Each structure stands twice: as structure tokens, then as C-alpha cells.
mmCIF file of C-alpha atoms in Angstrom:
data_model
loop_
_atom_site.group_PDB
_atom_site.id
_atom_site.type_symbol
_atom_site.label_atom_id
_atom_site.label_comp_id
_atom_site.label_asym_id
_atom_site.label_seq_id
_atom_site.Cartn_x
_atom_site.Cartn_y
_atom_site.Cartn_z
ATOM 1 C CA ILE A 263 80.515 122.314 80.940
ATOM 2 C CA ARG A 264 83.327 119.769 80.859
ATOM 3 C CA GLY A 265 86.050 122.438 80.896
ATOM 4 C CA ARG A 266 84.365 124.286 83.753
ATOM 5 C CA ALA A 267 84.053 121.043 85.712
ATOM 6 C CA MET A 268 87.757 120.334 85.316
ATOM 7 C CA ILE A 269 88.676 123.795 86.607
ATOM 8 C CA LEU A 270 86.279 123.438 89.548
ATOM 9 C CA PHE A 271 87.795 120.074 90.446
ATOM 10 C CA PHE A 272 91.425 121.168 90.414
ATOM 11 C CA VAL A 273 90.787 124.346 92.422
ATOM 12 C CA GLY A 274 89.187 122.143 95.104
ATOM 13 C CA ARG A 275 85.474 122.824 94.504
ATOM 14 C CA ILE A 276 84.876 119.106 94.212
ATOM 15 C CA VAL A 277 81.145 118.903 94.859
ATOM 16 C CA GLU A 278 80.455 121.582 92.245
ATOM 17 C CA ALA A 279 82.739 119.731 89.825
ATOM 18 C CA ARG A 280 80.867 116.464 90.334
ATOM 19 C CA GLU A 281 77.512 118.204 89.795
ATOM 20 C CA ALA A 282 78.760 119.862 86.607
ATOM 21 C CA LEU A 283 80.128 116.547 85.342
ATOM 22 C CA GLU A 284 76.826 114.803 85.990
ATOM 23 C CA ARG A 285 75.035 117.465 83.920
ATOM 24 C CA ALA A 286 77.643 117.149 81.172
ATOM 25 C CA VAL A 287 77.254 113.360 81.079
ATOM 26 C CA GLU A 288 73.471 113.758 80.745
ATOM 27 C CA VAL A 289 73.925 116.123 77.785
ATOM 28 C CA PHE A 290 76.511 113.837 76.202
ATOM 29 C CA SER A 291 74.325 110.739 76.647
ATOM 30 C CA ALA A 292 71.384 112.491 74.967
ATOM 31 C CA SER A 293 73.468 113.700 71.996
ATOM 32 C CA GLN A 294 73.758 112.144 68.562
ATOM 33 C CA GLU A 295 76.830 110.116 67.638
ATOM 34 C CA ALA A 296 77.928 112.789 65.142
ATOM 35 C CA ASP A 297 77.971 115.362 67.961
ATOM 36 C CA ARG A 298 79.929 112.950 70.169
ATOM 37 C CA MET A 299 82.524 112.546 67.418
ATOM 38 C CA ALA A 300 82.743 116.319 66.957
ATOM 39 C CA ALA A 301 83.396 116.733 70.672
ATOM 40 C CA ARG A 302 86.545 114.647 70.238
ATOM 41 C CA ALA A 303 88.158 117.664 68.576
ATOM 42 C CA ALA A 304 89.436 118.581 72.060
ATOM 43 C CA GLY A 305 91.831 115.644 71.762
ATOM 44 C CA GLN A 306 89.987 112.787 73.400
ATOM 45 C CA ASP A 307 86.522 111.314 73.644
ATOM 46 C CA ALA A 308 84.390 113.599 75.811
ATOM 47 C CA GLY A 309 82.466 110.739 77.376
ATOM 48 C CA VAL A 310 85.642 109.010 78.530
ATOM 49 C CA SER A 311 87.256 112.173 79.871
ATOM 50 C CA MET A 312 84.144 113.102 81.875
ATOM 51 C CA LEU A 313 83.906 109.633 83.422
ATOM 52 C CA ASP A 314 87.630 109.696 84.261
ATOM 53 C CA LEU A 315 87.400 113.003 86.088
ATOM 54 C CA MET A 316 84.182 111.941 87.781
ATOM 55 C CA ALA A 317 85.972 108.863 89.125
ATOM 56 C CA TRP A 318 88.636 111.085 90.727
ATOM 57 C CA ALA A 319 85.919 113.374 92.152
ATOM 58 C CA PHE A 320 83.964 110.493 93.684
ATOM 59 C CA TRP A 321 87.145 109.104 95.262
ATOM 60 C CA MET A 322 87.981 112.488 96.802
ATOM 61 C CA LEU A 323 84.421 112.754 98.168
ATOM 62 C CA GLY A 324 84.776 109.367 99.843
ATOM 63 C CA GLN A 325 82.479 107.479 97.469
ATOM 64 C CA VAL A 326 85.119 104.924 96.597
ATOM 65 C CA ASP A 327 82.915 102.230 95.060
ATOM 66 C CA GLU A 328 81.298 104.812 92.783
ATOM 67 C CA ALA A 329 84.762 105.999 91.775
ATOM 68 C CA VAL A 330 85.782 102.505 90.675
ATOM 69 C CA SER A 331 82.500 102.061 88.819
ATOM 70 C CA ARG A 332 82.940 105.309 86.856
ATOM 71 C CA MET A 333 86.521 104.427 86.000
ATOM 72 C CA ALA A 334 85.444 101.002 84.752
ATOM 73 C CA ALA A 335 82.839 102.702 82.534
ATOM 74 C CA ALA A 336 85.488 105.103 81.198
ATOM 75 C CA LEU A 337 87.849 102.245 80.331
ATOM 76 C CA GLU A 338 85.025 100.283 78.689
ATOM 77 C CA ARG A 339 84.088 103.255 76.504
ATOM 78 C CA ALA A 340 87.745 103.873 75.623
ATOM 79 C CA ASP A 341 88.004 100.283 74.414
ATOM 80 C CA ALA A 342 84.818 100.752 72.389
ATOM 81 C CA VAL A 343 85.848 103.967 70.598
ATOM 82 C CA GLN A 344 89.410 102.709 69.878
ATOM 83 C CA HIS A 345 90.946 106.184 69.769
ATOM 84 C CA ALA A 346 94.637 106.261 70.707
ATOM 85 C CA HIS A 347 94.732 109.546 72.601
ATOM 86 C CA THR A 348 91.553 108.613 74.458
ATOM 87 C CA HIS A 349 93.204 105.367 75.555
ATOM 88 C CA ALA A 350 96.255 107.268 76.825
ATOM 89 C CA TYR A 351 93.977 109.671 78.708
ATOM 90 C CA ALA A 352 91.916 106.894 80.303
ATOM 91 C CA TRP A 353 94.908 104.770 81.276
ATOM 92 C CA TYR A 354 96.653 107.701 82.941
ATOM 93 C CA TYR A 355 93.596 108.636 84.988
ATOM 94 C CA ALA A 356 93.141 104.981 85.947
ATOM 95 C CA SER A 357 96.777 104.716 87.055
ATOM 96 C CA VAL A 358 96.438 107.721 89.385
ATOM 97 C CA LEU A 359 93.126 106.520 90.832
ATOM 98 C CA HIS A 360 94.567 103.107 91.705
ATOM 99 C CA ALA A 361 97.763 104.662 93.082
ATOM 100 C CA LEU A 362 95.651 106.876 95.352
ATOM 101 C CA ARG A 363 93.730 103.773 96.434
ATOM 102 C CA GLY A 364 96.963 102.086 97.472
ATOM 103 C CA GLU A 365 96.995 99.600 94.585
ATOM 104 C CA PRO A 366 100.451 100.182 93.054
ATOM 105 C CA ALA A 367 100.584 96.999 90.962
ATOM 106 C CA ILE A 368 97.311 97.857 89.180
ATOM 107 C CA ALA A 369 98.376 101.492 88.839
ATOM 108 C CA GLN A 370 101.720 100.484 87.350
ATOM 109 C CA GLY A 371 99.993 98.328 84.754
ATOM 110 C CA TYR A 372 97.869 101.244 83.532
ATOM 111 C CA ALA A 373 100.887 103.589 83.592
ATOM 112 C CA GLU A 374 102.843 101.192 81.409
ATOM 113 C CA ARG A 375 99.976 100.991 78.897
ATOM 114 C CA CYS A 376 99.771 104.789 78.806
ATOM 115 C CA LEU A 377 103.531 105.079 78.337
ATOM 116 C CA ALA A 378 103.598 102.520 75.518
ATOM 117 C CA ILE A 379 100.830 104.156 73.482
ATOM 118 C CA SER A 380 102.278 107.627 74.160
ATOM 119 C CA GLU A 381 105.691 106.562 72.858
ATOM 120 C CA GLN A 382 104.035 104.993 69.811
ATOM 121 C CA HIS A 383 102.045 108.128 68.919
ATOM 122 C CA GLY A 384 104.248 110.868 70.384
ATOM 123 C CA PHE A 385 101.789 112.032 73.050
ATOM 124 C CA ARG A 386 104.198 114.372 74.805
ATOM 125 C CA GLN A 387 101.867 115.332 77.653
ATOM 126 C CA TRP A 388 101.347 111.748 78.790
ATOM 127 C CA LEU A 389 104.936 110.579 78.324
ATOM 128 C CA GLY A 390 106.320 112.311 81.396
ATOM 129 C CA LEU A 391 103.266 111.712 83.563
ATOM 130 C CA SER A 392 103.016 108.000 82.823
ATOM 131 C CA ARG A 393 106.779 107.532 83.226
ATOM 132 C CA ALA A 394 106.571 109.250 86.609
ATOM 133 C CA ILE A 395 103.651 107.126 87.846
ATOM 134 C CA ARG A 396 105.393 103.962 86.691
ATOM 135 C CA GLY A 397 108.512 104.935 88.664
ATOM 136 C CA ILE A 398 106.511 105.855 91.766
ATOM 137 C CA CYS A 399 104.693 102.509 91.706
ATOM 138 C CA ALA A 400 107.990 100.663 91.248
ATOM 139 C CA ALA A 401 109.394 102.451 94.316
ATOM 140 C CA VAL A 402 106.328 101.570 96.401
ATOM 141 C CA LEU A 403 106.417 97.930 95.315
ATOM 142 C CA ASP A 404 110.168 97.584 95.892
ATOM 143 C CA ALA A 405 111.891 100.420 97.744
ATOM 144 C CA SER A 406 115.341 99.037 96.932
ATOM 145 C CA ALA A 407 114.662 99.088 93.189
ATOM 146 C CA GLY A 408 112.647 102.297 92.975
ATOM 147 C CA ARG A 409 113.478 104.817 90.254
ATOM 148 C CA LEU A 410 112.613 108.092 91.937
ATOM 149 C CA ASP A 411 115.393 109.977 90.125
ATOM 150 C CA GLU A 412 113.614 109.004 86.915
ATOM 151 C CA VAL A 413 110.349 110.283 88.404
ATOM 152 C CA LYS A 414 111.835 113.682 89.236
ATOM 153 C CA ALA A 415 113.385 113.971 85.766
ATOM 154 C CA ALA A 416 110.072 113.062 84.111
ATOM 155 C CA LEU A 417 108.135 115.654 86.129
ATOM 156 C CA ASP A 418 110.765 118.330 85.487
ATOM 157 C CA GLU A 419 110.502 117.616 81.767
ATOM 158 C CA TYR A 420 106.695 117.790 81.950
ATOM 159 C CA GLN A 421 106.812 121.207 83.601
ATOM 160 C CA ARG A 422 109.533 122.551 81.293
ATOM 161 C CA ALA A 423 107.259 121.700 78.375
ATOM 162 C CA GLY A 424 104.754 124.174 79.805
ATOM 163 C CA TYR A 425 102.341 121.705 81.409
ATOM 164 C CA GLN A 426 101.062 122.285 84.943
ATOM 165 C CA LEU A 427 97.532 120.918 85.343
ATOM 166 C CA GLY A 428 97.283 117.975 87.708
ATOM 167 C CA ILE A 429 100.926 118.042 88.763
ATOM 168 C CA THR A 430 100.077 118.076 92.485
ATOM 169 C CA ALA A 431 98.691 114.530 92.223
ATOM 170 C CA GLN A 432 102.158 113.419 91.164
ATOM 171 C CA PHE A 433 103.802 115.270 94.065
ATOM 172 C CA VAL A 434 101.462 113.583 96.550
ATOM 173 C CA LEU A 435 102.201 110.110 95.201
ATOM 174 C CA MET A 436 105.936 110.772 94.993
ATOM 175 C CA CYS A 437 106.008 111.974 98.614
ATOM 176 C CA GLN A 438 104.310 108.791 99.771
ATOM 177 C CA ALA A 439 107.024 106.769 98.035
ATOM 178 C CA LEU A 440 109.795 108.900 99.561
ATOM 179 C CA LEU A 441 108.367 108.482 103.064
ATOM 180 C CA LEU A 442 108.175 104.711 102.550
ATOM 181 C CA ARG A 443 111.902 104.886 101.781
ATOM 182 C CA ASN A 444 112.506 106.918 104.956
ATOM 183 C CA GLU A 445 113.583 110.022 103.024
ATOM 184 C CA PRO A 446 111.780 112.861 104.852
ATOM 185 C CA GLU A 447 114.108 115.625 103.627
ATOM 186 C CA ALA A 448 113.490 114.725 99.987
ATOM 187 C CA ALA A 449 109.754 114.490 100.708
ATOM 188 C CA LEU A 450 109.716 117.945 102.303
ATOM 189 C CA GLU A 451 111.392 119.395 99.213
ATOM 190 C CA VAL A 452 108.702 117.920 96.963
ATOM 191 C CA ILE A 453 105.919 119.045 99.312
ATOM 192 C CA ASP A 454 107.213 122.622 99.383
ATOM 193 C CA HIS A 455 107.329 122.567 95.585
ATOM 194 C CA GLY A 456 103.732 121.347 95.549
ATOM 195 C CA LEU A 457 102.606 124.071 97.953
ATOM 196 C CA SER A 458 104.343 126.686 95.798
ATOM 197 C CA VAL A 459 102.376 125.411 92.784
ATOM 198 C CA ILE A 460 99.181 125.784 94.811
ATOM 199 C CA SER A 461 100.008 129.379 95.716
ATOM 200 C CA HIS A 462 100.868 130.122 92.083
ATOM 201 C CA ASN A 463 97.918 128.576 90.233
ATOM 202 C CA SER A 464 95.376 127.669 92.978
ATOM 203 C CA GLU A 465 95.416 123.926 92.170
ATOM 204 C CA ARG A 466 94.081 123.125 95.655
ATOM 205 C CA VAL A 467 92.492 119.720 95.171
ATOM 206 C CA PHE A 468 95.393 117.882 96.882
ATOM 207 C CA GLU A 469 96.279 120.700 99.289
ATOM 208 C CA ALA A 470 95.044 118.813 102.359
ATOM 209 C CA GLU A 471 97.105 115.776 101.445
ATOM 210 C CA LEU A 472 100.267 117.865 101.075
ATOM 211 C CA TYR A 473 99.769 119.274 104.579
ATOM 212 C CA ARG A 474 99.233 115.748 105.930
ATOM 213 C CA LEU A 475 102.339 114.419 104.220
ATOM 214 C CA LYS A 476 104.381 117.362 105.483
ATOM 215 C CA ALA A 477 103.300 116.444 109.010
ATOM 216 C CA SER A 478 104.352 112.837 108.390
ATOM 217 C CA ALA A 479 107.762 113.954 107.157
ATOM 218 C CA LEU A 480 108.254 116.169 110.212
ATOM 219 C CA VAL A 481 107.288 113.328 112.548
ATOM 220 C CA MET A 482 109.799 111.089 110.768
ATOM 221 C CA ARG A 483 112.410 113.796 111.283
ATOM 222 C CA ALA A 484 111.543 113.929 115.029
ATOM 223 C CA ALA A 485 110.224 117.493 114.877
ATOM 224 C CA PRO A 486 108.123 118.771 117.819
ATOM 225 C CA ASP A 487 104.632 117.288 117.939
ATOM 226 C CA ALA A 488 103.128 120.786 117.882
ATOM 227 C CA GLU A 489 104.390 121.383 114.325
ATOM 228 C CA ALA A 490 102.875 118.149 113.016
ATOM 229 C CA GLU A 491 99.642 118.735 114.932
ATOM 230 C CA ALA A 492 99.228 122.211 113.421
ATOM 231 C CA LEU A 493 99.706 120.812 109.902
ATOM 232 C CA LEU A 494 97.259 117.966 110.506
ATOM 233 C CA ASP A 495 94.696 120.434 111.821
ATOM 234 C CA GLN A 496 95.225 122.478 108.648
ATOM 235 C CA ALA A 497 94.810 119.317 106.558
ATOM 236 C CA LEU A 498 91.555 118.486 108.358
ATOM 237 C CA ARG A 499 90.130 121.971 107.934
ATOM 238 C CA THR A 500 91.079 122.074 104.248
ATOM 239 C CA ALA A 501 89.618 118.632 103.510
ATOM 240 C CA ARG A 502 86.395 119.482 105.349
ATOM 241 C CA SER A 503 86.018 122.761 103.453
ATOM 242 C CA GLN A 504 86.272 120.777 100.185
ATOM 243 C CA GLN A 505 84.143 117.853 101.472
ATOM 244 C CA ALA A 506 87.117 115.675 100.485
ATOM 245 C CA ARG A 507 86.283 112.838 102.860
ATOM 246 C CA SER A 508 89.005 110.474 101.658
ATOM 247 C CA LEU A 509 91.614 113.088 102.518
ATOM 248 C CA GLU A 510 89.822 114.033 105.741
ATOM 249 C CA LEU A 511 89.927 110.390 106.865
ATOM 250 C CA ARG A 512 93.669 110.197 106.198
ATOM 251 C CA ALA A 513 94.357 113.397 108.132
ATOM 252 C CA ALA A 514 92.113 112.307 111.011
ATOM 253 C CA THR A 515 93.866 108.929 111.181
ATOM 254 C CA ASP A 516 97.300 110.541 111.383
ATOM 255 C CA LEU A 517 96.124 113.043 113.998
ATOM 256 C CA ALA A 518 94.609 110.202 116.045
ATOM 257 C CA LYS A 519 97.936 108.344 115.931
ATOM 258 C CA LEU A 520 99.735 111.461 117.161
ATOM 259 C CA TRP A 521 97.246 111.969 119.996
ATOM 260 C CA MET A 522 97.431 108.275 120.951
ATOM 261 C CA LYS A 523 101.177 108.691 121.345
ATOM 262 C CA GLN A 524 100.493 111.626 123.682
ATOM 263 C CA GLY A 525 97.980 109.606 125.719
ATOM 264 C CA ARG A 526 94.979 111.559 124.401
ATOM 265 C CA ARG A 527 92.934 108.464 123.650
ATOM 266 C CA ALA A 528 89.492 110.084 123.938
ATOM 267 C CA ASP A 529 90.464 112.922 121.567
ATOM 268 C CA ALA A 530 91.887 110.373 119.125
ATOM 269 C CA ARG A 531 88.679 108.351 119.171
ATOM 270 C CA ASP A 532 86.482 111.442 118.721
ATOM 271 C CA VAL A 533 88.355 112.796 115.707
ATOM 272 C CA LEU A 534 88.143 109.404 114.001
ATOM 273 C CA ALA A 535 84.522 108.685 114.950
ATOM 274 C CA SER A 536 83.282 111.857 113.274
ATOM 275 C CA ILE A 537 84.633 111.090 109.809
ATOM 276 C CA TYR A 538 84.379 107.301 110.049
ATOM 277 C CA GLY A 539 80.685 107.584 110.879
ATOM 278 C CA ARG A 540 80.115 109.410 107.593
#
């Protein structure tokens, strides 16, 4: 169930993923400790990994308090089981959740913990990812001291090693940092890479956010409003189809800003009122 839930989540079937994870947690909670230990053969504690992914799913669905609660439970269980790879897993997922929430200092702290334990134990998968998140957070916290070249190198290394799953989350966060630094051309390059990954392996969970960020980059580059509007409409439709309300709210906010600039105040209010009311 857990593996199926992960696939459902990353292809953008978020509600189905959350439902599958809830069933998996029920089964796990009812199991004996020996069975829980056996489940760790996949590399990390099953209970922690399910709670981590559930936290991401709840955030995407707009249930942000529930997301934080599930992540706190995952971190608490990771501390209880004291299993190194489980700690790396939990800290990475926590770093991404807090980065998505716009909390770079908290995210950086978890990324640094993940990096330290990964270096200690040689967890190759988490080395590049945690190094990238740490660099992205540094760039957001201090644009003049950001290490985005290090981020790109870390992600390139991660992909060269044969890893792909979850990479679009990194592209989204890196693009946000690039736009904060007023680097729309670099952001567009990363976004196009992310969209090519989506077309190749159907990792659609952050597809709406990539469209939104592409619109932001085009606006920064003074492209015609029609191009940005078309991308924001695509972002809205994609987020709605996935019931990804956090991403729908972001796209609606950006579209409302664009329409406000055009004097379309009533349209701007309507597009925001629909999602905000939910």
C-alpha cells in the first residue's frame, strides 16, 4: 500500500494517495512490533515514511495544520526508533515541507541534519538532495550569499546517480530562489528541465507550480501579459484537477495580481474568492 501511495502522490493523484496512506497507517498501527521491524527492510521505518508523505499530501491539499501535525508525528517516531536512515528520510521530508511553507530557516536546519547523518553513514541518495535544499534555503535567506551553483551541481550529481523520484520539488524551490535573485532566464531553464521530467516520467505533483513559476519568470522578463495569463490558467486548471489547493491558491493569487494590473478588479476578486472560501 505504501509503495502504491507514493506513486499516486508523485503522479498527482493526491487525494487517492492520502486515502491509501491512511489505510496503510491503520494497518501499520494494528501490526505487531516484529512486523514493524520487518517492514524496515525497505530502508527506513514504514511508520515514519508514511507520515512524512502524508504531511506533504495534506499540505498540497491545503490542510496545512494537518500537514505540520503529521510531520511532527513522523519526527517524533524517528527519534523513538533511532534508526539512522529513517532520521535522514524524516529530516529531508521535513526540510522540503518547511521550504514549501516559506520557512527557510527551519528548512535549512533539517537539511543540515540530513546532510550530516548522510555524510556520516554514506547515504548517497540524501547527500545531494539535502545539500541542494541547504543551498536553496541559504539563497532565500541571503540572496548575496546564496550557493545556487552548488545546488545545481548537487542535483546534477543526484540525477547522474540514477535517482529521479521527487526531483521536481527541488526544481520548484530552486526556481523560487532564482526569482528572488531576479534571475528569470536561469529560472526558465530550470522550469523547462522540470517540465521535461514531467513529460518523461509523469511526476506531475508539482506541475501546476512549475507553470505558475514560469509565468512569474515571464512577467519579470516583461513578456506579454497574454503569455503569463495562459500559463496561470494552466496552473489553475492543473491544481484544480489534482485538488491541490495550496498550489491553486498560489496560482489564483498571481493571476489576481496580473488582472489587478490590467484594471480587472472584479475578475481578480472572483478568482481569489473561490479558492480562499474553501
